mmCIF file of C-alpha atoms in Angstrom:
data_model
loop_
_atom_site.group_PDB
_atom_site.id
_atom_site.type_symbol
_atom_site.label_atom_id
_atom_site.label_comp_id
_atom_site.label_asym_id
_atom_site.label_seq_id
_atom_site.Cartn_x
_atom_site.Cartn_y
_atom_site.Cartn_z
ATOM 1 C CA MET A 26 -36.581 252.405 -67.496
ATOM 2 C CA THR A 27 -36.305 252.835 -71.128
ATOM 3 C CA PRO A 28 -36.123 249.333 -72.715
ATOM 4 C CA ARG A 29 -33.659 248.608 -75.518
ATOM 5 C CA PHE A 30 -34.803 246.268 -78.103
ATOM 6 C CA GLY A 31 -32.499 244.553 -80.536
ATOM 7 C CA ARG A 32 -35.003 244.220 -83.131
ATOM 8 C CA SER A 33 -37.914 246.576 -84.592
ATOM 9 C CA PRO A 34 -41.520 245.499 -84.099
ATOM 10 C CA GLU A 35 -41.416 244.906 -87.755
ATOM 11 C CA GLY A 36 -38.694 242.361 -87.501
ATOM 12 C CA ALA A 37 -39.972 240.903 -84.308
ATOM 13 C CA ALA A 38 -43.536 240.492 -85.403
ATOM 14 C CA ALA A 39 -42.724 237.492 -87.549
ATOM 15 C CA ALA A 40 -40.924 235.699 -84.917
ATOM 16 C CA VAL A 41 -42.735 235.776 -81.416
ATOM 17 C CA PHE A 42 -46.358 235.099 -82.174
ATOM 18 C CA PRO A 43 -47.290 231.560 -81.708
ATOM 19 C CA PRO A 44 -49.007 229.070 -84.188
ATOM 20 C CA ASP A 45 -50.958 227.292 -81.241
ATOM 21 C CA PHE A 46 -51.129 226.817 -77.633
ATOM 22 C CA THR A 47 -48.291 224.366 -77.584
ATOM 23 C CA GLY A 48 -46.164 226.175 -79.615
ATOM 24 C CA ALA A 49 -46.828 229.241 -77.497
ATOM 25 C CA ARG A 50 -45.881 227.179 -74.322
ATOM 26 C CA GLU A 51 -42.745 225.883 -75.689
ATOM 27 C CA ARG A 52 -41.637 229.299 -76.807
ATOM 28 C CA PHE A 53 -42.298 230.844 -73.448
ATOM 29 C CA LEU A 54 -40.595 228.067 -71.611
ATOM 30 C CA ALA A 55 -37.469 228.188 -73.964
ATOM 31 C CA LEU A 56 -37.011 231.882 -73.690
ATOM 32 C CA SER A 57 -37.396 231.812 -69.903
ATOM 33 C CA ALA A 58 -34.740 228.980 -69.791
ATOM 34 C CA ARG A 59 -32.432 231.047 -72.115
ATOM 35 C CA ALA A 60 -32.706 233.984 -69.836
ATOM 36 C CA GLY A 61 -32.201 231.810 -66.723
ATOM 37 C CA LEU A 62 -35.460 232.801 -65.257
ATOM 38 C CA PRO A 63 -37.163 230.417 -62.727
ATOM 39 C CA VAL A 64 -40.456 229.021 -63.906
ATOM 40 C CA LYS A 65 -43.335 227.586 -61.740
ATOM 41 C CA THR A 66 -45.859 225.254 -63.631
ATOM 42 C CA TYR A 67 -49.557 224.980 -62.718
ATOM 43 C CA GLU A 68 -50.992 221.961 -64.257
ATOM 44 C CA ASN A 69 -54.537 222.106 -65.547
ATOM 45 C CA PRO A 70 -56.478 218.777 -65.066
ATOM 46 C CA ARG A 71 -57.796 218.789 -68.729
ATOM 47 C CA LYS A 72 -55.981 217.951 -71.967
ATOM 48 C CA GLY A 73 -55.901 219.849 -75.271
ATOM 49 C CA PRO A 74 -57.720 218.913 -78.489
ATOM 50 C CA SER A 75 -54.947 216.551 -79.478
ATOM 51 C CA GLY A 76 -54.353 215.198 -75.885
ATOM 52 C CA GLU A 77 -51.594 217.704 -75.155
ATOM 53 C CA ARG A 78 -50.686 218.916 -71.656
ATOM 54 C CA LEU A 79 -52.194 222.045 -70.342
ATOM 55 C CA ALA A 80 -50.727 224.379 -67.879
ATOM 56 C CA THR A 81 -50.295 227.997 -66.747
ATOM 57 C CA ASP A 82 -46.381 228.857 -66.630
ATOM 58 C CA VAL A 83 -45.232 231.505 -64.403
ATOM 59 C CA ALA A 84 -41.600 233.102 -65.007
ATOM 60 C CA PHE A 85 -39.872 235.522 -62.460
ATOM 61 C CA GLN A 86 -37.514 238.214 -63.630
ATOM 62 C CA GLY A 87 -35.401 240.025 -61.222
ATOM 63 C CA ASP A 88 -34.759 239.987 -57.491
ATOM 64 C CA PRO A 89 -37.254 237.809 -55.711
ATOM 65 C CA GLY A 90 -37.351 240.339 -52.834
ATOM 66 C CA ALA A 91 -38.164 243.301 -54.834
ATOM 67 C CA ARG A 92 -40.941 245.599 -53.249
ATOM 68 C CA LYS A 93 -42.330 246.721 -56.534
ATOM 69 C CA LEU A 94 -43.550 244.193 -59.253
ATOM 70 C CA LEU A 95 -44.943 244.374 -62.858
ATOM 71 C CA VAL A 96 -47.203 241.629 -63.668
ATOM 72 C CA THR A 97 -48.000 240.519 -67.351
ATOM 73 C CA ILE A 98 -50.960 238.090 -67.969
ATOM 74 C CA SER A 99 -51.728 236.435 -71.229
ATOM 75 C CA GLY A 100 -54.747 234.305 -72.022
ATOM 76 C CA THR A 101 -57.409 235.482 -69.693
ATOM 77 C CA HIS A 102 -59.740 234.919 -72.687
ATOM 78 C CA GLY A 103 -58.201 231.762 -73.926
ATOM 79 C CA VAL A 104 -58.139 232.412 -77.782
ATOM 80 C CA GLU A 105 -56.796 235.901 -77.174
ATOM 81 C CA GLY A 106 -53.694 234.338 -75.791
ATOM 82 C CA PHE A 107 -51.931 234.439 -79.114
ATOM 83 C CA CYS A 108 -51.683 238.220 -78.785
ATOM 84 C CA GLY A 109 -50.578 238.143 -75.089
ATOM 85 C CA SER A 110 -48.165 235.385 -75.481
ATOM 86 C CA GLY A 111 -46.580 236.974 -78.405
ATOM 87 C CA CYS A 112 -45.913 240.118 -76.400
ATOM 88 C CA GLN A 113 -44.440 238.244 -73.439
ATOM 89 C CA ALA A 114 -42.250 236.406 -75.827
ATOM 90 C CA ASP A 115 -40.931 239.527 -77.463
ATOM 91 C CA TRP A 116 -40.059 240.943 -73.964
ATOM 92 C CA LEU A 117 -38.306 237.698 -72.937
ATOM 93 C CA MET A 118 -36.466 237.500 -76.389
ATOM 94 C CA GLU A 119 -35.241 241.123 -76.312
ATOM 95 C CA THR A 120 -35.040 242.468 -72.781
ATOM 96 C CA ALA A 121 -35.120 239.479 -70.271
ATOM 97 C CA ARG A 122 -31.280 239.743 -69.604
ATOM 98 C CA ALA A 123 -31.529 243.473 -69.333
ATOM 99 C CA GLU A 124 -30.989 245.068 -65.723
ATOM 100 C CA LEU A 125 -34.168 246.213 -64.177
ATOM 101 C CA PRO A 126 -34.617 249.523 -62.187
ATOM 102 C CA PRO A 127 -33.695 248.823 -58.433
ATOM 103 C CA ASP A 128 -36.085 247.092 -56.371
ATOM 104 C CA ILE A 129 -38.361 246.222 -59.248
ATOM 105 C CA ALA A 130 -39.096 242.743 -60.625
ATOM 106 C CA ILE A 131 -41.440 241.248 -63.447
ATOM 107 C CA LEU A 132 -43.802 238.388 -63.071
ATOM 108 C CA HIS A 133 -45.093 236.840 -66.414
ATOM 109 C CA VAL A 134 -48.108 234.614 -66.147
ATOM 110 C CA HIS A 135 -48.439 232.918 -69.317
ATOM 111 C CA ALA A 136 -51.842 231.214 -70.433
ATOM 112 C CA ILE A 137 -53.787 231.725 -67.255
ATOM 113 C CA ASN A 138 -56.724 230.149 -69.106
ATOM 114 C CA PRO A 139 -54.791 227.241 -70.927
ATOM 115 C CA TYR A 140 -57.913 225.269 -71.906
ATOM 116 C CA GLY A 141 -59.422 228.260 -73.757
ATOM 117 C CA PHE A 142 -56.213 228.942 -75.407
ATOM 118 C CA ALA A 143 -55.666 225.462 -76.820
ATOM 119 C CA TRP A 144 -59.289 224.653 -77.687
ATOM 120 C CA LEU A 145 -59.699 228.146 -79.370
ATOM 121 C CA ARG A 146 -62.478 229.386 -76.872
ATOM 122 C CA ARG A 147 -62.701 232.518 -74.819
ATOM 123 C CA VAL A 148 -64.008 230.640 -71.862
ATOM 124 C CA THR A 149 -62.540 228.175 -69.543
ATOM 125 C CA GLU A 150 -63.117 224.383 -69.323
ATOM 126 C CA GLU A 151 -65.986 225.064 -67.029
ATOM 127 C CA GLY A 152 -67.636 227.467 -70.021
ATOM 128 C CA VAL A 153 -67.006 230.467 -67.895
ATOM 129 C CA ASP A 154 -65.778 233.901 -68.937
ATOM 130 C CA LEU A 155 -62.863 234.389 -66.458
ATOM 131 C CA ASN A 156 -63.041 238.026 -66.544
ATOM 132 C CA ARG A 157 -66.874 237.670 -64.982
ATOM 133 C CA ASN A 158 -65.701 234.897 -62.425
ATOM 134 C CA PHE A 159 -63.980 237.009 -59.993
ATOM 135 C CA PHE A 160 -67.057 237.411 -57.783
ATOM 136 C CA ASP A 161 -68.026 236.902 -54.378
ATOM 137 C CA PHE A 162 -70.239 233.773 -54.796
ATOM 138 C CA THR A 163 -71.494 234.270 -51.242
ATOM 139 C CA ARG A 164 -73.494 237.239 -52.259
ATOM 140 C CA PRO A 165 -76.579 237.190 -54.539
ATOM 141 C CA LEU A 166 -75.623 236.935 -58.376
ATOM 142 C CA PRO A 167 -75.902 239.975 -60.520
ATOM 143 C CA GLU A 168 -78.925 240.215 -62.698
ATOM 144 C CA ASN A 169 -78.889 240.733 -66.447
ATOM 145 C CA LEU A 170 -82.446 240.986 -67.513
ATOM 146 C CA ASP A 171 -81.638 242.162 -71.005
ATOM 147 C CA TYR A 172 -79.297 239.214 -71.671
ATOM 148 C CA ASP A 173 -82.029 236.830 -70.345
ATOM 149 C CA THR A 174 -84.376 238.442 -73.093
ATOM 150 C CA LEU A 175 -81.846 237.733 -75.721
ATOM 151 C CA ALA A 176 -80.248 234.657 -74.514
ATOM 152 C CA ASP A 177 -81.667 232.142 -77.270
ATOM 153 C CA ALA A 178 -80.987 234.719 -79.911
ATOM 154 C CA LEU A 179 -77.337 235.093 -78.986
ATOM 155 C CA VAL A 180 -76.873 231.366 -78.518
ATOM 156 C CA PRO A 181 -79.719 229.636 -80.247
ATOM 157 C CA THR A 182 -80.227 225.629 -80.071
ATOM 158 C CA ALA A 183 -79.016 225.283 -83.713
ATOM 159 C CA LEU A 184 -77.284 227.164 -86.513
ATOM 160 C CA THR A 185 -79.783 226.553 -89.521
ATOM 161 C CA PRO A 186 -80.091 229.622 -91.723
ATOM 162 C CA GLU A 187 -83.628 230.222 -90.662
ATOM 163 C CA ILE A 188 -82.696 230.048 -86.951
ATOM 164 C CA VAL A 189 -79.785 232.511 -87.255
ATOM 165 C CA ALA A 190 -81.906 234.967 -89.543
ATOM 166 C CA GLU A 191 -84.555 234.923 -86.580
ATOM 167 C CA ALA A 192 -82.031 235.442 -84.029
ATOM 168 C CA GLU A 193 -80.228 238.373 -85.811
ATOM 169 C CA ALA A 194 -83.689 240.013 -86.407
ATOM 170 C CA ARG A 195 -84.450 239.728 -82.857
ATOM 171 C CA ILE A 196 -80.989 241.365 -81.969
ATOM 172 C CA ALA A 197 -81.578 244.247 -84.450
ATOM 173 C CA ALA A 198 -84.883 244.868 -82.952
ATOM 174 C CA PHE A 199 -83.517 245.154 -79.603
ATOM 175 C CA ARG A 200 -80.671 247.457 -80.832
ATOM 176 C CA ASP A 201 -83.228 249.561 -82.701
ATOM 177 C CA ARG A 202 -85.487 249.941 -79.694
ATOM 178 C CA TYR A 203 -82.988 250.491 -76.988
ATOM 179 C CA GLY A 204 -79.666 251.625 -78.823
ATOM 180 C CA TYR A 205 -76.371 250.073 -79.540
ATOM 181 C CA GLU A 206 -74.885 250.481 -76.176
ATOM 182 C CA ALA A 207 -77.686 248.918 -74.280
ATOM 183 C CA LEU A 208 -77.062 245.669 -76.696
ATOM 184 C CA GLN A 209 -73.544 245.719 -75.849
ATOM 185 C CA ARG A 210 -74.330 245.777 -72.091
ATOM 186 C CA ALA A 211 -76.942 243.087 -72.404
ATOM 187 C CA ARG A 212 -74.493 240.889 -74.400
ATOM 188 C CA SER A 213 -71.197 241.388 -72.667
ATOM 189 C CA GLY A 214 -71.728 242.973 -69.390
ATOM 190 C CA GLY A 215 -71.853 239.529 -67.708
ATOM 191 C CA GLN A 216 -74.562 236.987 -66.939
ATOM 192 C CA TYR A 217 -74.865 234.153 -64.222
ATOM 193 C CA LYS A 218 -77.964 232.241 -65.490
ATOM 194 C CA HIS A 219 -77.116 230.640 -68.771
ATOM 195 C CA PRO A 220 -74.074 228.185 -68.397
ATOM 196 C CA THR A 221 -73.839 227.669 -72.180
ATOM 197 C CA GLY A 222 -74.302 231.286 -72.996
ATOM 198 C CA MET A 223 -71.814 234.105 -73.785
ATOM 199 C CA PHE A 224 -70.070 236.098 -71.064
ATOM 200 C CA TYR A 225 -71.232 233.585 -68.419
ATOM 201 C CA GLY A 226 -69.628 234.295 -64.863
ATOM 202 C CA GLY A 227 -70.259 230.905 -63.463
ATOM 203 C CA THR A 228 -71.556 230.028 -59.794
ATOM 204 C CA LYS A 229 -68.244 229.308 -58.279
ATOM 205 C CA PRO A 230 -64.588 229.894 -58.794
ATOM 206 C CA THR A 231 -62.929 228.356 -62.006
ATOM 207 C CA TRP A 232 -59.664 226.415 -62.039
ATOM 208 C CA ALA A 233 -58.112 229.535 -63.479
ATOM 209 C CA ARG A 234 -59.235 231.803 -60.950
ATOM 210 C CA GLU A 235 -58.097 229.628 -58.155
ATOM 211 C CA THR A 236 -54.680 229.216 -59.937
ATOM 212 C CA LEU A 237 -54.299 233.142 -60.019
ATOM 213 C CA GLU A 238 -55.188 233.091 -56.428
ATOM 214 C CA ARG A 239 -52.398 230.423 -55.845
ATOM 215 C CA ILE A 240 -50.030 232.677 -57.854
ATOM 216 C CA LEU A 241 -50.711 235.702 -55.485
ATOM 217 C CA VAL A 242 -49.937 233.530 -52.600
ATOM 218 C CA ASP A 243 -46.811 231.648 -54.158
ATOM 219 C CA TYR A 244 -45.184 234.912 -55.260
ATOM 220 C CA GLU A 245 -46.006 236.850 -52.089
ATOM 221 C CA LEU A 246 -47.793 239.602 -54.069
ATOM 222 C CA ALA A 247 -49.857 240.866 -51.145
ATOM 223 C CA GLY A 248 -46.407 241.790 -49.455
ATOM 224 C CA ARG A 249 -45.195 244.047 -52.233
ATOM 225 C CA ALA A 250 -45.181 247.615 -51.910
ATOM 226 C CA ARG A 251 -46.753 248.317 -55.350
ATOM 227 C CA LEU A 252 -47.854 246.393 -58.383
ATOM 228 C CA ALA A 253 -48.657 247.225 -61.941
ATOM 229 C CA VAL A 254 -50.590 244.689 -63.717
ATOM 230 C CA ILE A 255 -50.982 244.378 -67.568
ATOM 231 C CA ASP A 256 -53.544 242.039 -68.717
ATOM 232 C CA TYR A 257 -53.544 241.381 -72.454
ATOM 233 C CA HIS A 258 -56.696 241.226 -74.412
ATOM 234 C CA THR A 259 -58.018 241.488 -78.079
ATOM 235 C CA GLY A 260 -61.340 241.944 -79.856
ATOM 236 C CA LEU A 261 -62.605 245.541 -78.937
ATOM 237 C CA GLY A 262 -61.799 249.065 -80.355
ATOM 238 C CA PRO A 263 -60.196 250.009 -83.677
ATOM 239 C CA TYR A 264 -58.214 247.511 -85.698
ATOM 240 C CA GLY A 265 -54.657 247.357 -84.247
ATOM 241 C CA HIS A 266 -55.186 250.089 -81.582
ATOM 242 C CA GLY A 267 -53.973 249.055 -78.063
ATOM 243 C CA GLU A 268 -56.535 250.746 -75.589
ATOM 244 C CA LEU A 269 -55.414 250.730 -71.974
ATOM 245 C CA ILE A 270 -58.749 249.917 -70.070
ATOM 246 C CA CYS A 271 -58.823 250.767 -66.401
ATOM 247 C CA ASP A 272 -61.637 249.148 -64.471
ATOM 248 C CA HIS A 273 -60.690 250.993 -61.106
ATOM 249 C CA ASP A 274 -63.619 253.146 -59.863
ATOM 250 C CA PRO A 275 -63.406 256.780 -60.907
ATOM 251 C CA GLY A 276 -62.138 259.080 -58.020
ATOM 252 C CA THR A 277 -59.852 256.155 -56.765
ATOM 253 C CA PRO A 278 -56.085 256.636 -56.376
ATOM 254 C CA ASN A 279 -55.720 253.477 -58.486
ATOM 255 C CA LEU A 280 -57.140 255.367 -61.579
ATOM 256 C CA ALA A 281 -55.387 258.459 -60.857
ATOM 257 C CA THR A 282 -52.046 256.638 -60.673
ATOM 258 C CA ALA A 283 -52.829 254.835 -64.029
ATOM 259 C CA ARG A 284 -53.435 258.122 -65.727
ATOM 260 C CA GLU A 285 -50.277 259.428 -64.099
ATOM 261 C CA TRP A 286 -48.194 256.560 -65.603
ATOM 262 C CA TYR A 287 -49.893 255.856 -69.144
ATOM 263 C CA GLY A 288 -51.455 259.358 -69.862
ATOM 264 C CA GLU A 289 -54.986 260.555 -70.430
ATOM 265 C CA GLY A 290 -55.562 257.972 -73.057
ATOM 266 C CA VAL A 291 -56.592 255.481 -70.274
ATOM 267 C CA THR A 292 -60.140 254.671 -70.684
ATOM 268 C CA VAL A 293 -62.796 253.823 -67.879
ATOM 269 C CA PRO A 294 -65.828 251.770 -68.550
ATOM 270 C CA LEU A 295 -67.735 253.302 -65.757
ATOM 271 C CA LEU A 296 -67.107 256.696 -67.338
ATOM 272 C CA GLY A 297 -68.363 255.681 -70.797
ATOM 273 C CA THR A 298 -65.201 256.358 -72.145
ATOM 274 C CA SER A 299 -64.094 252.812 -73.127
ATOM 275 C CA SER A 300 -64.652 250.513 -75.814
ATOM 276 C CA SER A 301 -65.696 248.105 -73.007
ATOM 277 C CA VAL A 302 -68.908 248.229 -71.024
ATOM 278 C CA PRO A 303 -69.096 247.871 -67.204
ATOM 279 C CA LYS A 304 -68.716 244.341 -66.101
ATOM 280 C CA HIS A 305 -69.330 242.349 -62.972
ATOM 281 C CA GLY A 306 -66.581 240.019 -61.463
ATOM 282 C CA THR A 307 -63.448 241.346 -63.276
ATOM 283 C CA VAL A 308 -59.904 240.432 -62.807
ATOM 284 C CA GLY A 309 -59.162 244.054 -62.084
ATOM 285 C CA THR A 310 -61.569 245.289 -59.392
ATOM 286 C CA SER A 311 -62.840 241.846 -58.094
ATOM 287 C CA PHE A 312 -59.496 240.236 -57.614
ATOM 288 C CA TRP A 313 -56.503 242.739 -57.299
ATOM 289 C CA GLN A 314 -57.975 245.701 -55.773
ATOM 290 C CA PRO A 315 -59.514 244.138 -52.885
ATOM 291 C CA ARG A 316 -56.429 242.219 -51.865
ATOM 292 C CA LEU A 317 -53.932 245.121 -52.619
ATOM 293 C CA GLY A 318 -56.041 248.343 -52.326
ATOM 294 C CA ALA A 319 -54.403 251.420 -53.861
ATOM 295 C CA ARG A 320 -51.106 249.518 -54.138
ATOM 296 C CA VAL A 321 -52.097 247.935 -57.384
ATOM 297 C CA VAL A 322 -52.634 249.556 -60.905
ATOM 298 C CA TYR A 323 -54.588 247.108 -62.980
ATOM 299 C CA THR A 324 -55.126 247.821 -66.687
ATOM 300 C CA ALA A 325 -56.263 245.790 -69.601
ATOM 301 C CA LEU A 326 -54.062 246.283 -72.821
ATOM 302 C CA GLU A 327 -56.989 245.685 -75.403
ATOM 303 C CA TYR A 328 -56.131 245.437 -78.943
ATOM 304 C CA GLY A 329 -58.696 246.007 -81.564
ATOM 305 C CA THR A 330 -59.595 243.514 -84.297
ATOM 306 C CA PHE A 331 -63.133 243.578 -85.865
ATOM 307 C CA SER A 332 -66.558 244.965 -84.574
ATOM 308 C CA PRO A 333 -68.499 243.050 -82.035
ATOM 309 C CA ASP A 334 -71.098 242.668 -84.687
ATOM 310 C CA GLN A 335 -68.704 240.784 -86.750
ATOM 311 C CA GLY A 336 -67.475 238.857 -83.776
ATOM 312 C CA ARG A 337 -71.024 237.767 -82.781
ATOM 313 C CA GLY A 338 -71.336 235.056 -85.357
ATOM 314 C CA PRO A 339 -68.091 233.093 -84.696
ATOM 315 C CA MET A 340 -68.806 233.314 -80.894
ATOM 316 C CA ARG A 341 -72.484 232.079 -81.514
ATOM 317 C CA GLU A 342 -71.175 229.113 -83.408
ATOM 318 C CA ASP A 343 -68.516 228.088 -80.948
ATOM 319 C CA HIS A 344 -70.948 228.342 -78.123
ATOM 320 C CA VAL A 345 -73.533 226.115 -80.047
ATOM 321 C CA LEU A 346 -70.777 223.784 -81.020
ATOM 322 C CA HIS A 347 -69.661 223.146 -77.359
ATOM 323 C CA ALA A 348 -73.239 223.102 -76.082
ATOM 324 C CA ARG A 349 -73.971 219.895 -78.181
ATOM 325 C CA GLY A 350 -71.401 218.073 -75.940
ATOM 326 C CA ALA A 351 -68.119 216.261 -76.834
ATOM 327 C CA VAL A 352 -66.657 217.999 -79.779
ATOM 328 C CA GLU A 353 -64.768 216.270 -82.554
ATOM 329 C CA TRP A 354 -61.650 218.371 -83.273
ATOM 330 C CA SER A 355 -60.894 217.315 -86.783
ATOM 331 C CA ALA A 356 -64.377 217.647 -88.197
ATOM 332 C CA PRO A 357 -64.805 220.154 -90.938
ATOM 333 C CA GLU A 358 -67.320 222.140 -89.118
ATOM 334 C CA THR A 359 -65.349 222.413 -86.064
ATOM 335 C CA GLN A 360 -62.264 223.603 -87.841
ATOM 336 C CA ARG A 361 -64.305 226.151 -89.835
ATOM 337 C CA ILE A 362 -65.700 227.548 -86.475
ATOM 338 C CA LYS A 363 -62.259 227.535 -84.696
ATOM 339 C CA ARG A 364 -60.630 229.240 -87.588
ATOM 340 C CA ALA A 365 -63.287 231.964 -87.831
ATOM 341 C CA LEU A 366 -62.881 232.597 -83.902
ATOM 342 C CA ARG A 367 -59.181 232.515 -84.023
ATOM 343 C CA ARG A 368 -59.193 235.108 -86.814
ATOM 344 C CA HIS A 369 -61.492 237.343 -85.045
ATOM 345 C CA PHE A 370 -59.433 237.578 -82.001
ATOM 346 C CA PHE A 371 -56.097 237.386 -83.617
ATOM 347 C CA PRO A 372 -56.034 238.733 -87.221
ATOM 348 C CA ASP A 373 -52.453 237.486 -87.559
ATOM 349 C CA THR A 374 -51.459 239.968 -90.392
ATOM 350 C CA GLN A 375 -48.060 241.581 -90.256
ATOM 351 C CA PRO A 376 -49.302 245.057 -89.793
ATOM 352 C CA TRP A 377 -51.522 244.125 -87.008
ATOM 353 C CA ARG A 378 -48.662 242.276 -85.212
ATOM 354 C CA GLU A 379 -46.311 245.297 -85.660
ATOM 355 C CA LEU A 380 -48.773 247.664 -84.151
ATOM 356 C CA VAL A 381 -49.277 245.084 -81.199
ATOM 357 C CA LEU A 382 -45.582 244.779 -80.418
ATOM 358 C CA PHE A 383 -45.040 248.553 -80.664
ATOM 359 C CA ARG A 384 -47.803 249.276 -78.208
ATOM 360 C CA SER A 385 -46.833 246.472 -75.913
ATOM 361 C CA ARG A 386 -43.222 247.736 -75.651
ATOM 362 C CA GLN A 387 -44.446 251.243 -74.996
ATOM 363 C CA VAL A 388 -46.933 250.196 -72.281
ATOM 364 C CA LEU A 389 -44.455 247.991 -70.375
ATOM 365 C CA GLY A 390 -41.923 250.768 -70.502
ATOM 366 C CA GLN A 391 -44.206 253.208 -69.032
ATOM 367 C CA ALA A 392 -45.290 250.690 -66.328
ATOM 368 C CA LEU A 393 -41.558 250.331 -65.418
ATOM 369 C CA ALA A 394 -40.894 253.989 -65.271
ATOM 370 C CA GLY A 395 -44.062 254.453 -63.247
ATOM 371 C CA LEU A 396 -43.043 251.854 -60.780
ATOM 372 C CA ALA A 397 -39.386 253.316 -60.714
ATOM 373 C CA ALA A 398 -40.916 256.741 -59.641
ATOM 374 C CA VAL A 399 -42.790 255.456 -56.741
ATOM 375 C CA THR A 400 -40.650 256.063 -53.524
ATOM 376 C CA THR A 401 -43.056 254.780 -50.819
#
C-alpha cells in the first residue's frame, strides 16, 4: 500500500502535534471518532498534574478479523509521546478512511504511559523505565555494576552547583577511563537497584506493562498470522533523523524480515550499529517476541533530538525533583525543569516536525507493504 496524504509534511506539521497530554488525547479520540474507528479506553489510576484523567486509548482501523496487523505505539517513554501522538494523529487525519490492503488492519495504541506523558517524565508512575520493565521477575535481576558506581553522580541528592560540578567530574573521569560507549551502557542499559535513578527497570510489572498485556489479549494479537510493531521514541541519534532500531537478536528471522521490509538502514544494538546500547527488559524482545516468535517484526522509530550529554542535565533534574516527594506543579523550579525535559525530547520546531512526519509516513507505508507481501 502506498498511502495517499492530502497534505504535505510541511502543512501537516503545524496541525498534528499536541500542546500537552490532554490535547493529545482529545485529538486522538476526535480523529478516531471522525473516521468511525472503535476505541477502547484503559483507565490509569493516577491523575495528571492538574487533576486530569489519565488513560491509554486504543483505536482499531480495518477488519477485526484481519490476519495481519500493524501496531503503532506512542508514549512508551511518557514525554516522548508528543512525537508519537503527532504521528498517529497525522495518520488518522490523512488516511484513516483509506482502504487498507486485504487482510490487514491497524491497531493504534495511544499513550501507553499516560502518567509520564502528562507529568513530562520518561518514567511511569512507579518511577520505572517501561522499556526496561518487560523482564521475567521470577529470574535474578540483571546487574549493572557501572551504574552502581555512577548512581549518585547521575542522580545526586541535591542540585547545588558544587554537587552538580562534582557529579559531572566523576562522569567525565569514567568516560576518560573506559570510553564513551561504556558510559552510555552504564547509564542507559538498564538498572534494577536504584528506584529513583535513571533507566530503572523496577522489580515487578508496571501498570503500563500490564495494560499492554491486556491489549494483547483483548485484541487477540497472539492469534494473528503476522504483526509489524512501530514504537515511537525520541532522544537518540542525529537531529530529526528517524532511525529504525531493531532489538531482535542477530541471525533471527525477525531481524531478517525487518531488513527486507525497511532496508539496510535498520540498526541493531547488539551489533553495535545503533545509537542505542543493548538493553534488558525491552518491549521488543521481552514482550513481543516471546509471545509471537517469528511472526512479529518489532522496530523502534527513534528520532534524534540533542546529544545524551545535553539530555543528562534535564533528566538528572527531573529525577532529583521527583525523588523529593510530592511535586508542586506550578512552582517555578518545576516548570523550568519540565520545559527543559520537554524540549530535549520534543524540540517542537517546524523543520524537526516536518522530518518526523515524512519519516513516519515512509515507515508506516513500508510496514503495510511488507505485511501485504506476506502470503503465509
